[in-house]
mmCIF file of C-alpha atoms in Angstrom:
data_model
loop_
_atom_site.group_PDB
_atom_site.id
_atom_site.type_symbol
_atom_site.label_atom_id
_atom_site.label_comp_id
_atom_site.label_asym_id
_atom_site.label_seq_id
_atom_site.Cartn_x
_atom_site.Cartn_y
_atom_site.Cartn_z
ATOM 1 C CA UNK J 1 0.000 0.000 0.000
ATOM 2 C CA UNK J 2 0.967 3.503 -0.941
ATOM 3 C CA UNK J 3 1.770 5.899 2.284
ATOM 4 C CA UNK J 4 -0.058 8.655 3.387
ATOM 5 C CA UNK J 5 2.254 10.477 5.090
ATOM 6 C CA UNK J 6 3.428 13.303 2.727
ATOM 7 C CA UNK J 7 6.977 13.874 2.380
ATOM 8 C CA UNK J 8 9.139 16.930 0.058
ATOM 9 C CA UNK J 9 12.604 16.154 -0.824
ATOM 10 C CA UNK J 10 14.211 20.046 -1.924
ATOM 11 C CA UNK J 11 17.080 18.753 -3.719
ATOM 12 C CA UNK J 12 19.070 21.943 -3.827
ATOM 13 C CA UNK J 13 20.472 23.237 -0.707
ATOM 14 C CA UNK J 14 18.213 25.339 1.514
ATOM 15 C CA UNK J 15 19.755 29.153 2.866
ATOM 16 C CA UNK J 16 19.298 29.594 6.956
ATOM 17 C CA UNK J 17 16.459 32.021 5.744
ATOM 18 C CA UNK J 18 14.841 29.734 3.246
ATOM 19 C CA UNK J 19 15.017 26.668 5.614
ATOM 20 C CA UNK J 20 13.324 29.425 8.400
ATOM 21 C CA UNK J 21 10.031 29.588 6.019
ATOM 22 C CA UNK J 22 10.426 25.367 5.328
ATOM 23 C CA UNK J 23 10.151 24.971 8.597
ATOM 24 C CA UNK J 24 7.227 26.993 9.263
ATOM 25 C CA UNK J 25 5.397 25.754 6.241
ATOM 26 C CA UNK J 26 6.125 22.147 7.626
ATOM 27 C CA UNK J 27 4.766 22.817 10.911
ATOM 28 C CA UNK J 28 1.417 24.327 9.580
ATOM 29 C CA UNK J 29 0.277 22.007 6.995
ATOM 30 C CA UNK J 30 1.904 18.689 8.641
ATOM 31 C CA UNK J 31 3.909 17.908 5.751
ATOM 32 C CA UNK J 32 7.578 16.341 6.511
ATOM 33 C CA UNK J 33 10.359 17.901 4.844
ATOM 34 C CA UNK J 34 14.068 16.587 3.859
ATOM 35 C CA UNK J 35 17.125 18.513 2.596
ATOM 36 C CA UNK J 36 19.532 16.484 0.388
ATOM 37 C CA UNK J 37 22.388 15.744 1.383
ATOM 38 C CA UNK J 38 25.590 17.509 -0.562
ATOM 39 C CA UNK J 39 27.486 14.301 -2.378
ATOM 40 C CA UNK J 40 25.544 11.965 -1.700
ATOM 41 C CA UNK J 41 23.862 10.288 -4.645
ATOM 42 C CA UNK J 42 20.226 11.631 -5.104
ATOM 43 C CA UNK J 43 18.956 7.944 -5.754
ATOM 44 C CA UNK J 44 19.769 7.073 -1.824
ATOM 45 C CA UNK J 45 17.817 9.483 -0.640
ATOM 46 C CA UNK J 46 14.727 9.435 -2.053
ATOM 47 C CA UNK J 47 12.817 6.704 0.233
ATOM 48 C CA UNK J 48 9.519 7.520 1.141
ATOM 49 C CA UNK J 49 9.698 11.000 -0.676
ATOM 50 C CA UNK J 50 5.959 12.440 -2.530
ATOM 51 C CA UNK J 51 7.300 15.333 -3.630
ATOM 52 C CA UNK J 52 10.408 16.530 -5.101
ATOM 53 C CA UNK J 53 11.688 20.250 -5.032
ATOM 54 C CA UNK J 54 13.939 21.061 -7.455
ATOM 55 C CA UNK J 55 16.351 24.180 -8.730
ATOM 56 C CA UNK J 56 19.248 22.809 -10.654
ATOM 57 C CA UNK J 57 19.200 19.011 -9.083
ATOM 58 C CA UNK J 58 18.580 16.675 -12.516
ATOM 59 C CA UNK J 59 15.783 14.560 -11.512
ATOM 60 C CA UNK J 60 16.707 11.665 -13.987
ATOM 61 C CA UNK J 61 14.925 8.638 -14.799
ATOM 62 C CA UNK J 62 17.201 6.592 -11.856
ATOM 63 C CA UNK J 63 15.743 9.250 -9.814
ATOM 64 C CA UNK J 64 12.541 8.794 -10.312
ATOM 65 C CA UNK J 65 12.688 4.631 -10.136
ATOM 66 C CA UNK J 66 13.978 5.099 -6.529
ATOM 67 C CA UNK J 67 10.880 7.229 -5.316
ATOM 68 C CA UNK J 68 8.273 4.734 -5.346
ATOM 69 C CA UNK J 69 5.780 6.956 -3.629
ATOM 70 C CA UNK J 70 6.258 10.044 -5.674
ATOM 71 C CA UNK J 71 3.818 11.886 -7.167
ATOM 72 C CA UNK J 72 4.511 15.705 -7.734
ATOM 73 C CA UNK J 73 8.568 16.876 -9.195
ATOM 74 C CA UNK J 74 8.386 21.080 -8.585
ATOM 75 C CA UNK J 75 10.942 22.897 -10.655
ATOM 76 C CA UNK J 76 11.438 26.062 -8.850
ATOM 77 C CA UNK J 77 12.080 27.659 -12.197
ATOM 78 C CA UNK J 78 10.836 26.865 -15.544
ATOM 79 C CA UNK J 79 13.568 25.380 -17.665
ATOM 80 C CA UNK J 80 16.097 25.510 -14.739
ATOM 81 C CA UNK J 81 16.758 21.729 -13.974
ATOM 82 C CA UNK J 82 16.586 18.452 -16.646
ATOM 83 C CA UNK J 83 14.027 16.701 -15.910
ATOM 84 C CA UNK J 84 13.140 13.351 -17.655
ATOM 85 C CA UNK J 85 8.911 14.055 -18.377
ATOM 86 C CA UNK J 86 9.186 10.741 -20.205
ATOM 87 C CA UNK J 87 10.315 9.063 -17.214
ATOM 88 C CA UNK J 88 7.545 10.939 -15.229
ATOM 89 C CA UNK J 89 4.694 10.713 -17.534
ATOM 90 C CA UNK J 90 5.396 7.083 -17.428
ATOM 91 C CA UNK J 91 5.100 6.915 -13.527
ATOM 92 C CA UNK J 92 1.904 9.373 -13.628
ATOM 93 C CA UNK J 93 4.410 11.669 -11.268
ATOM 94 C CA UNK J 94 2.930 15.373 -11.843
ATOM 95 C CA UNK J 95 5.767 18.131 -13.194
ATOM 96 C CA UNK J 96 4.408 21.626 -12.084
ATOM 97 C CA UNK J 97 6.643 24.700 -11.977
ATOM 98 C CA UNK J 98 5.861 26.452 -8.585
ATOM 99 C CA UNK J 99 4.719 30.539 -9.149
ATOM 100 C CA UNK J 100 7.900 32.359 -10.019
ATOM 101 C CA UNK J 101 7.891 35.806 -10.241
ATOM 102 C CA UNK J 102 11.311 35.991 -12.027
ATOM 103 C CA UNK J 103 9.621 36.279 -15.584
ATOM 104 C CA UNK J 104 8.216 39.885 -14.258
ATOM 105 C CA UNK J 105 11.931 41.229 -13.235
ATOM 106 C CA UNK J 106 12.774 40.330 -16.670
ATOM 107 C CA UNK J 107 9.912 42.267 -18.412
ATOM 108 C CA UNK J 108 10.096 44.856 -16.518
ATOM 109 C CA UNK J 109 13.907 45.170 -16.666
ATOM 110 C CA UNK J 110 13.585 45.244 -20.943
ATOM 111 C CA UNK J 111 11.490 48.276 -20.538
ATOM 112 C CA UNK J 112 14.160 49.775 -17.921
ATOM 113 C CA UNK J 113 16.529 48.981 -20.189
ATOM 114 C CA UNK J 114 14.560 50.681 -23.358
ATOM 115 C CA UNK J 115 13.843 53.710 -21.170
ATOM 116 C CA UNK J 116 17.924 53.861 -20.069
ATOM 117 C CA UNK J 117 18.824 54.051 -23.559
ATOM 118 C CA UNK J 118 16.480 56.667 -25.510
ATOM 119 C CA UNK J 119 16.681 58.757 -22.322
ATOM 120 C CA UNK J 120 20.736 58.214 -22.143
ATOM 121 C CA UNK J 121 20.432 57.424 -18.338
ATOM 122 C CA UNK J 122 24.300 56.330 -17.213
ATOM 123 C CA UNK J 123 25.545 60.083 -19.104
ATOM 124 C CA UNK J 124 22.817 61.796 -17.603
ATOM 125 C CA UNK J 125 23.611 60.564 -14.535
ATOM 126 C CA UNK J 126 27.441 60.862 -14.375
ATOM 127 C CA UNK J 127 27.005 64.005 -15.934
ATOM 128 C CA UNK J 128 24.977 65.769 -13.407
ATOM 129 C CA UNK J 129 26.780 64.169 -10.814
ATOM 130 C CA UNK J 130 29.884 65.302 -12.195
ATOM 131 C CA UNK J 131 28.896 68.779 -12.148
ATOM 132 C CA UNK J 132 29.046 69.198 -16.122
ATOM 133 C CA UNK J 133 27.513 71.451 -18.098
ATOM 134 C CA UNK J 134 27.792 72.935 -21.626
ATOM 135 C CA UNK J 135 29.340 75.811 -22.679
ATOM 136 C CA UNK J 136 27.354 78.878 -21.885
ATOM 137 C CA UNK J 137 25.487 77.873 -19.188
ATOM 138 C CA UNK J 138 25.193 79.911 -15.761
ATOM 139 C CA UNK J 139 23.292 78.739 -12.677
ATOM 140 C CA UNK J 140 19.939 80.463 -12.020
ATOM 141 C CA UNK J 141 17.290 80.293 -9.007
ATOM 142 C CA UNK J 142 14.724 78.329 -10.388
ATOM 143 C CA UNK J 143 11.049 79.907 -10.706
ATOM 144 C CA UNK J 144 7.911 79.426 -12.711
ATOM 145 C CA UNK J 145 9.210 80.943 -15.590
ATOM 146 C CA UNK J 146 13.369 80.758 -15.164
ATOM 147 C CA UNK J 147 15.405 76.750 -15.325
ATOM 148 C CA UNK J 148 18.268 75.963 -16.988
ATOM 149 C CA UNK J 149 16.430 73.361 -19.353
ATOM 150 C CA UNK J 150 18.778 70.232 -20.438
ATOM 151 C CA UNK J 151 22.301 71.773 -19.164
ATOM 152 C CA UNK J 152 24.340 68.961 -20.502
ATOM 153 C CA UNK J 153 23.346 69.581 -23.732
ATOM 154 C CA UNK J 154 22.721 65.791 -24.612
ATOM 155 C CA UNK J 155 21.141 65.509 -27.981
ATOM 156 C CA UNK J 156 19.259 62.707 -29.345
ATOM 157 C CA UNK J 157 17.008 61.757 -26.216
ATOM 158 C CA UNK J 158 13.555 60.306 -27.258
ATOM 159 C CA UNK J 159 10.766 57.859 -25.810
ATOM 160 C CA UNK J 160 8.840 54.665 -26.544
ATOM 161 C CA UNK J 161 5.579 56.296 -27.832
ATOM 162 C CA UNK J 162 5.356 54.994 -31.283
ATOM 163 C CA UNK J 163 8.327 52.890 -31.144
ATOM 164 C CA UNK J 164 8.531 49.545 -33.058
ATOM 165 C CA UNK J 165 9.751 46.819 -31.214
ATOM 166 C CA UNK J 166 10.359 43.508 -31.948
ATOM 167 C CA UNK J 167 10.579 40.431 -29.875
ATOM 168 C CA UNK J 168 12.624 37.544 -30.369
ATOM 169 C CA UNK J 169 10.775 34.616 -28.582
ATOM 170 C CA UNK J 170 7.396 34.689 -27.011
ATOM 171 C CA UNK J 171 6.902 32.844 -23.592
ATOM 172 C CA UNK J 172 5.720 34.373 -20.483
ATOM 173 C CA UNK J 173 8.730 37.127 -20.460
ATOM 174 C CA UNK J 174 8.079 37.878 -23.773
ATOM 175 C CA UNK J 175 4.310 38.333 -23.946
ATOM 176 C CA UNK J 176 4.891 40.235 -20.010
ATOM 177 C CA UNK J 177 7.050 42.735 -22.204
ATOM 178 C CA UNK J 178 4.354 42.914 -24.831
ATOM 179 C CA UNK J 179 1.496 43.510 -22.176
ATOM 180 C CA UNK J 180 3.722 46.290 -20.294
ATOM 181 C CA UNK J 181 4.502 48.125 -23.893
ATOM 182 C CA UNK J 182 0.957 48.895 -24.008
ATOM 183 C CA UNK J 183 0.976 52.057 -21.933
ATOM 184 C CA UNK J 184 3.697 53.289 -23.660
ATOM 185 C CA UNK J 185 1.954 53.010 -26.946
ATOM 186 C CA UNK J 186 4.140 51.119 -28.864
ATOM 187 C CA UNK J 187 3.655 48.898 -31.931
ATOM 188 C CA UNK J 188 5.223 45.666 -31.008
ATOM 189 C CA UNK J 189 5.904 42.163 -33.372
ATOM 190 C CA UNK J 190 7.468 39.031 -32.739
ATOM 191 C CA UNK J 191 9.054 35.789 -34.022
ATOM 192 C CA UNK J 192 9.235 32.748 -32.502
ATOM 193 C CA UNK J 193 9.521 29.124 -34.025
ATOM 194 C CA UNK J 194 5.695 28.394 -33.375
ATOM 195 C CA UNK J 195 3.483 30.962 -33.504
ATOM 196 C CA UNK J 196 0.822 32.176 -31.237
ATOM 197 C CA UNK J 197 -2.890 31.667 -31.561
ATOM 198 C CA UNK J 198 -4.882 34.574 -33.198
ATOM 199 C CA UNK J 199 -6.731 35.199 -29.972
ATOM 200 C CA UNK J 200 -3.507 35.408 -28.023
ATOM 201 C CA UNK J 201 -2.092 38.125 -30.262
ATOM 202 C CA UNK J 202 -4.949 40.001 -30.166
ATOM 203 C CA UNK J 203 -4.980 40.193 -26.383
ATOM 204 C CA UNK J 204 -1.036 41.393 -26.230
ATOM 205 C CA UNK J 205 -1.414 43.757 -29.039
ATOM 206 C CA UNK J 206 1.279 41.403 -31.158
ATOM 207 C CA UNK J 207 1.713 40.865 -34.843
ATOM 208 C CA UNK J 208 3.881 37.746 -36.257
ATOM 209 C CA UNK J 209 6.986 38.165 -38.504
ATOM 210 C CA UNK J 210 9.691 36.386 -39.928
ATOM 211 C CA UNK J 211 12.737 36.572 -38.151
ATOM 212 C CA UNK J 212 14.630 38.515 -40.863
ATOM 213 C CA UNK J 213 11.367 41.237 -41.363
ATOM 214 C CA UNK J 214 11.302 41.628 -37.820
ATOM 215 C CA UNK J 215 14.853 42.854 -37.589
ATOM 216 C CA UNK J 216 14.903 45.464 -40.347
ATOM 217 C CA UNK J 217 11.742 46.685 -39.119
ATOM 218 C CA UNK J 218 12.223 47.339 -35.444
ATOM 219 C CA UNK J 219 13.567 50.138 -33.730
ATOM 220 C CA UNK J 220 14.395 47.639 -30.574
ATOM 221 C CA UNK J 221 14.998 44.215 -30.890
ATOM 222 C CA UNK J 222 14.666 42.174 -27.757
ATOM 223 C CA UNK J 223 15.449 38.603 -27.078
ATOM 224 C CA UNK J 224 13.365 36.565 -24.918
ATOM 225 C CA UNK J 225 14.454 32.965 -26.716
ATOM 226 C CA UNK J 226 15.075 30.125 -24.368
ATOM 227 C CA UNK J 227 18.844 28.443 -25.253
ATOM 228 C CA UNK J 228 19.119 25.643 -27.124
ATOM 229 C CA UNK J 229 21.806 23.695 -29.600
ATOM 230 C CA UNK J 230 19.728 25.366 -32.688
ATOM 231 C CA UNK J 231 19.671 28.598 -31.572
ATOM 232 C CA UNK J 232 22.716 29.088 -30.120
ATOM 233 C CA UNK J 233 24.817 32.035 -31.761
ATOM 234 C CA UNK J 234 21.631 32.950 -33.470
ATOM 235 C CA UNK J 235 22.558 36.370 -33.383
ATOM 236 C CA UNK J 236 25.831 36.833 -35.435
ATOM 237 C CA UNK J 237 27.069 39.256 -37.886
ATOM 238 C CA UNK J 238 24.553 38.552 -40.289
ATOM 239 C CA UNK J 239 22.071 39.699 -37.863
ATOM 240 C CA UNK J 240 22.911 42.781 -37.013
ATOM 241 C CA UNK J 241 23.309 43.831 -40.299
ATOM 242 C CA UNK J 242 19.923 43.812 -41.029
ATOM 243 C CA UNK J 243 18.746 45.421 -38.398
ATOM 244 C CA UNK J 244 18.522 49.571 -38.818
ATOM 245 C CA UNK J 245 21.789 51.789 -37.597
ATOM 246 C CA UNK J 246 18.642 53.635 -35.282
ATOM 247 C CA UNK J 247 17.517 50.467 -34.168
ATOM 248 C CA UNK J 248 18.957 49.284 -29.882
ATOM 249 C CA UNK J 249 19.643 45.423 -29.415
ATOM 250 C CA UNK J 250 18.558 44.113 -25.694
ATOM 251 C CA UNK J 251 19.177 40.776 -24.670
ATOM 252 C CA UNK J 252 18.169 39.329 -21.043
ATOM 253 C CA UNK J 253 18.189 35.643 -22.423
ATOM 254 C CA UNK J 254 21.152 34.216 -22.334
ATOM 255 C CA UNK J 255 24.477 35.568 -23.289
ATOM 256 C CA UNK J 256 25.238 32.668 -25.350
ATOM 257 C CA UNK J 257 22.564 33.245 -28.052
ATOM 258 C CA UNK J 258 24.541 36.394 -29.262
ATOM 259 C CA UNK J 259 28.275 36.013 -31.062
ATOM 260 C CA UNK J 260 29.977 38.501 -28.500
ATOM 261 C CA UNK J 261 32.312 39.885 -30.943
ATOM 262 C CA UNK J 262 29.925 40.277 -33.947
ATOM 263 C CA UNK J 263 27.683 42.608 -31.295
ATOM 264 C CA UNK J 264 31.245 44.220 -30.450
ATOM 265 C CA UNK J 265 31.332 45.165 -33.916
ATOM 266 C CA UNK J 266 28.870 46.372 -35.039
ATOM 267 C CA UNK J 267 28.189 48.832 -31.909
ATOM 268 C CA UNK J 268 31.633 50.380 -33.050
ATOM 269 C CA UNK J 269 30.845 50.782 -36.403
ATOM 270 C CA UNK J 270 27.727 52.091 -35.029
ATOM 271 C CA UNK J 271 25.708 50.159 -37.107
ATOM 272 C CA UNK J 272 23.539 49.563 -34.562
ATOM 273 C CA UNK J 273 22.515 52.546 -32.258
ATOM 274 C CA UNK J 274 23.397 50.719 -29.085
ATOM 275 C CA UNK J 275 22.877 47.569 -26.715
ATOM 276 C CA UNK J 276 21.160 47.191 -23.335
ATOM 277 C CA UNK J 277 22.789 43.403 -22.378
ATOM 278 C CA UNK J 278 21.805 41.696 -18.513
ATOM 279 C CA UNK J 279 23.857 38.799 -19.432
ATOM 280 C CA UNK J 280 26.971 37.613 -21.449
ATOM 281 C CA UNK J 281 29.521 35.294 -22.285
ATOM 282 C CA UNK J 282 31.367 35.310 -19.163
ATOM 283 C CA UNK J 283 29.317 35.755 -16.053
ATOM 284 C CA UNK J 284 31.051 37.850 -14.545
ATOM 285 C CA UNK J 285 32.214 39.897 -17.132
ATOM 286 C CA UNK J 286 35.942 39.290 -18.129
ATOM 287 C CA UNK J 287 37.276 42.912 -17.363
ATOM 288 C CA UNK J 288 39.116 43.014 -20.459
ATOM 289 C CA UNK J 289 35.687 42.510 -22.586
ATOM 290 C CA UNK J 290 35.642 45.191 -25.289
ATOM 291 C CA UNK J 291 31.961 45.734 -24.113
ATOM 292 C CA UNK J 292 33.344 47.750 -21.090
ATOM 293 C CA UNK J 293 35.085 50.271 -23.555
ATOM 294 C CA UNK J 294 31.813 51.526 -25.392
ATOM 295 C CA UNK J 295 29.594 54.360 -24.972
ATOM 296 C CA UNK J 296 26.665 52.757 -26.247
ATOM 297 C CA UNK J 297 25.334 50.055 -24.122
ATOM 298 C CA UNK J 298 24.216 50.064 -20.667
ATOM 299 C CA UNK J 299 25.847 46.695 -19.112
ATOM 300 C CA UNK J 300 23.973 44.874 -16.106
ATOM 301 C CA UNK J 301 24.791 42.262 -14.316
ATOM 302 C CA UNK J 302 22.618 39.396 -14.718
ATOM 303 C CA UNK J 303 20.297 40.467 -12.394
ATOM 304 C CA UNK J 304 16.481 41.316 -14.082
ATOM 305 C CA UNK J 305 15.438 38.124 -12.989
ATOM 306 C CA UNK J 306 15.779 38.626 -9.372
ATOM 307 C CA UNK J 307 13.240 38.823 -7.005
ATOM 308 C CA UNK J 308 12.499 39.549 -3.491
ATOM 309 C CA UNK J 309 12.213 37.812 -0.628
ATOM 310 C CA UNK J 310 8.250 38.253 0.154
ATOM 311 C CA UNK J 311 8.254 35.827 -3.999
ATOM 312 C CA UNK J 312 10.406 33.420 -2.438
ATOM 313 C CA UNK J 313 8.431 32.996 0.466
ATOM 314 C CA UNK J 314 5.805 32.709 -1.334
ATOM 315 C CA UNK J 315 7.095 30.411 -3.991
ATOM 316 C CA UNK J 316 8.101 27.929 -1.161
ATOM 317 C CA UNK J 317 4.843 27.858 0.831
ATOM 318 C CA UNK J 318 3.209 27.233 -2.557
ATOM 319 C CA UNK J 319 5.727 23.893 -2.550
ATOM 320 C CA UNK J 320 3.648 22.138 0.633
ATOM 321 C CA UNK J 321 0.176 23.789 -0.373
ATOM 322 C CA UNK J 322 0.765 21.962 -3.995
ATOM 323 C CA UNK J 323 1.392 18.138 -1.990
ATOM 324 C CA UNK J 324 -1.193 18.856 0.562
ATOM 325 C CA UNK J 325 -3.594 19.445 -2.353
ATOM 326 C CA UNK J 326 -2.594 16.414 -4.247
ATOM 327 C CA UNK J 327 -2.678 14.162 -1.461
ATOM 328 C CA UNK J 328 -5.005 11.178 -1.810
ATOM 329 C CA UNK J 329 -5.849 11.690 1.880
ATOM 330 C CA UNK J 330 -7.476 14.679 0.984
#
């Protein structure tokens, strides 16, 4: 006879703050917990387990044949850790990505990085804090009717309103981009190998293009493309040059879909108008990357997908609300 007792393996290592909210979670819904143990084979600890929690940890087929009372595997992140469905689907073992609210750092940090650029946001900044000012310019007491407008004397500064942007993959980041757009009036498109139902574009306010359309159209291309062996290096030298020299390239992806020295290029040559870039081919940045030596990108470090600490509460209280839920005891 299957048990009844409910038990949640978290196969990654737990922080002192995380294991604080584990505990608590454990203690109000009755549900047993278990850490693995570091080195130790994930197979040998798996007796007696419903419910695996997982960030990284593979949860292979092995994995699954030594959990005979598992039904639920809970990827903290979607796409984060291999996980054999095959293997799963064959047990009937549920796969369900707990709530993660990293997807909403990430669309929000595209538009961040979109408003940084048109509005020139690191020169404004060092500039004013630098004290700078063009020629000619004098302090006054600000009134109604007397300000020094623009002292810098930066040219070129714009906004999204009207702006074409095109998106290069179309999950949940992607279509939370295209949603958050909307109040800045833009006209957005996308490409992605399958594409969306008609109803679904209608509600995000997207159009579908080919790839190649898509980048000589846009004024901002964005890439929102999950990683894999056929995409990889997808955007090379032959991308960029069809995109427009006005046109910005963001990518908050992964580094690894963009040839690093064909981007390089073609933000020298100018090209391109510039690059807002959260991630890279070297995380951290190698400090002798040629990226650091531009004046047209705005550089961050890997971090739009971070959130805070009320989401991970919540996203590991979901973890023993999800078993409790699926329990047959129910």
């Amino acid at each position: 006879m299957p048990q009844t007792r409910e038990v949640i393996l978290f196969a990654n290592p737990l922080t002192e703050t995380d294991l604080a909210v584990v505990e608590a979670a454990a203690a109000q819904t009755g549900v047993e917990f278990r850490v693995a143990a570091e080195g130790k084979p994930l197979t040998d600890q798996t007796a007696g387990v419903t419910a695996i929690v997982t960030h990284s940890a593979p949860i292979t087929a092995e994995v699954i044949a030594a959990a005979p009372d598992l039904r639920l595997i809970l990827p903290m992140e979607f796409g984060s850790a291999e996980i054999d469905r095959e293997a799963a689907d064959a047990r009937n073992v549920q796969v369900a990505t707990l709530i993660n609210l990293g997807w909403l750092g990430v669309s929000e940090h595209t538009i961040l990085l979109m408003l940084a650029l048109m509005k020139q946001l690191p020169a404004a900044h060092a500039g004013t804090m630098a004290g700078d000012r063009k020629p000619g310019v004098s302090e006054v007491k600000t009134t109604a009717r007397e300000y020094t407008f623009s002292w810098l004397g930066q040219e070129g500064l714009g906004w999204l309103y009207r702006k074409r942007l095109g998106l290069v993959g179309i999950g949940r980041i992607g279509r939370g981009v295209a949603e958050r757009t909307k109040a800045f009036g833009m006209r957005v498109r996308y490409y992605a190998p399958h594409r969306l139902d008609s109803a679904t574009e209608r509600e995000y306010g997207l159009e579908y293009s080919a790839l190649d359309d898509l980048l000589g159209w846009a004024d901002f291309v964005s890439v929102h493309a999950k990683l894999t062996p056929e995409n990889e290096r997808m955007f090379g030298a032959d991308a960029f040059a069809k995109m427009r020299p006005e046109a910005y390239f963001l990518n908050t992806a992964r580094g690894a879909l963009v040839e690093e020295a064909a981007l390089v290029a073609a933000l020298r040559s100018r090209s391109i108008a510039g690059a807002g870039l959260d991630v890279f081919d070297y995380e951290p940045m190698h400090r002798d990357s040629p990226l650091l030596t531009l004046d047209n990108v705005i550089l961050t470090p890997h971090s739009a997908g971070i959130f805070n600490d009320d989401a991970r509460v919540a996203q590991l209280r979901e973890a023993f609300d999800r078993v409790v839920e699926s329990s047959p005891a129910r």
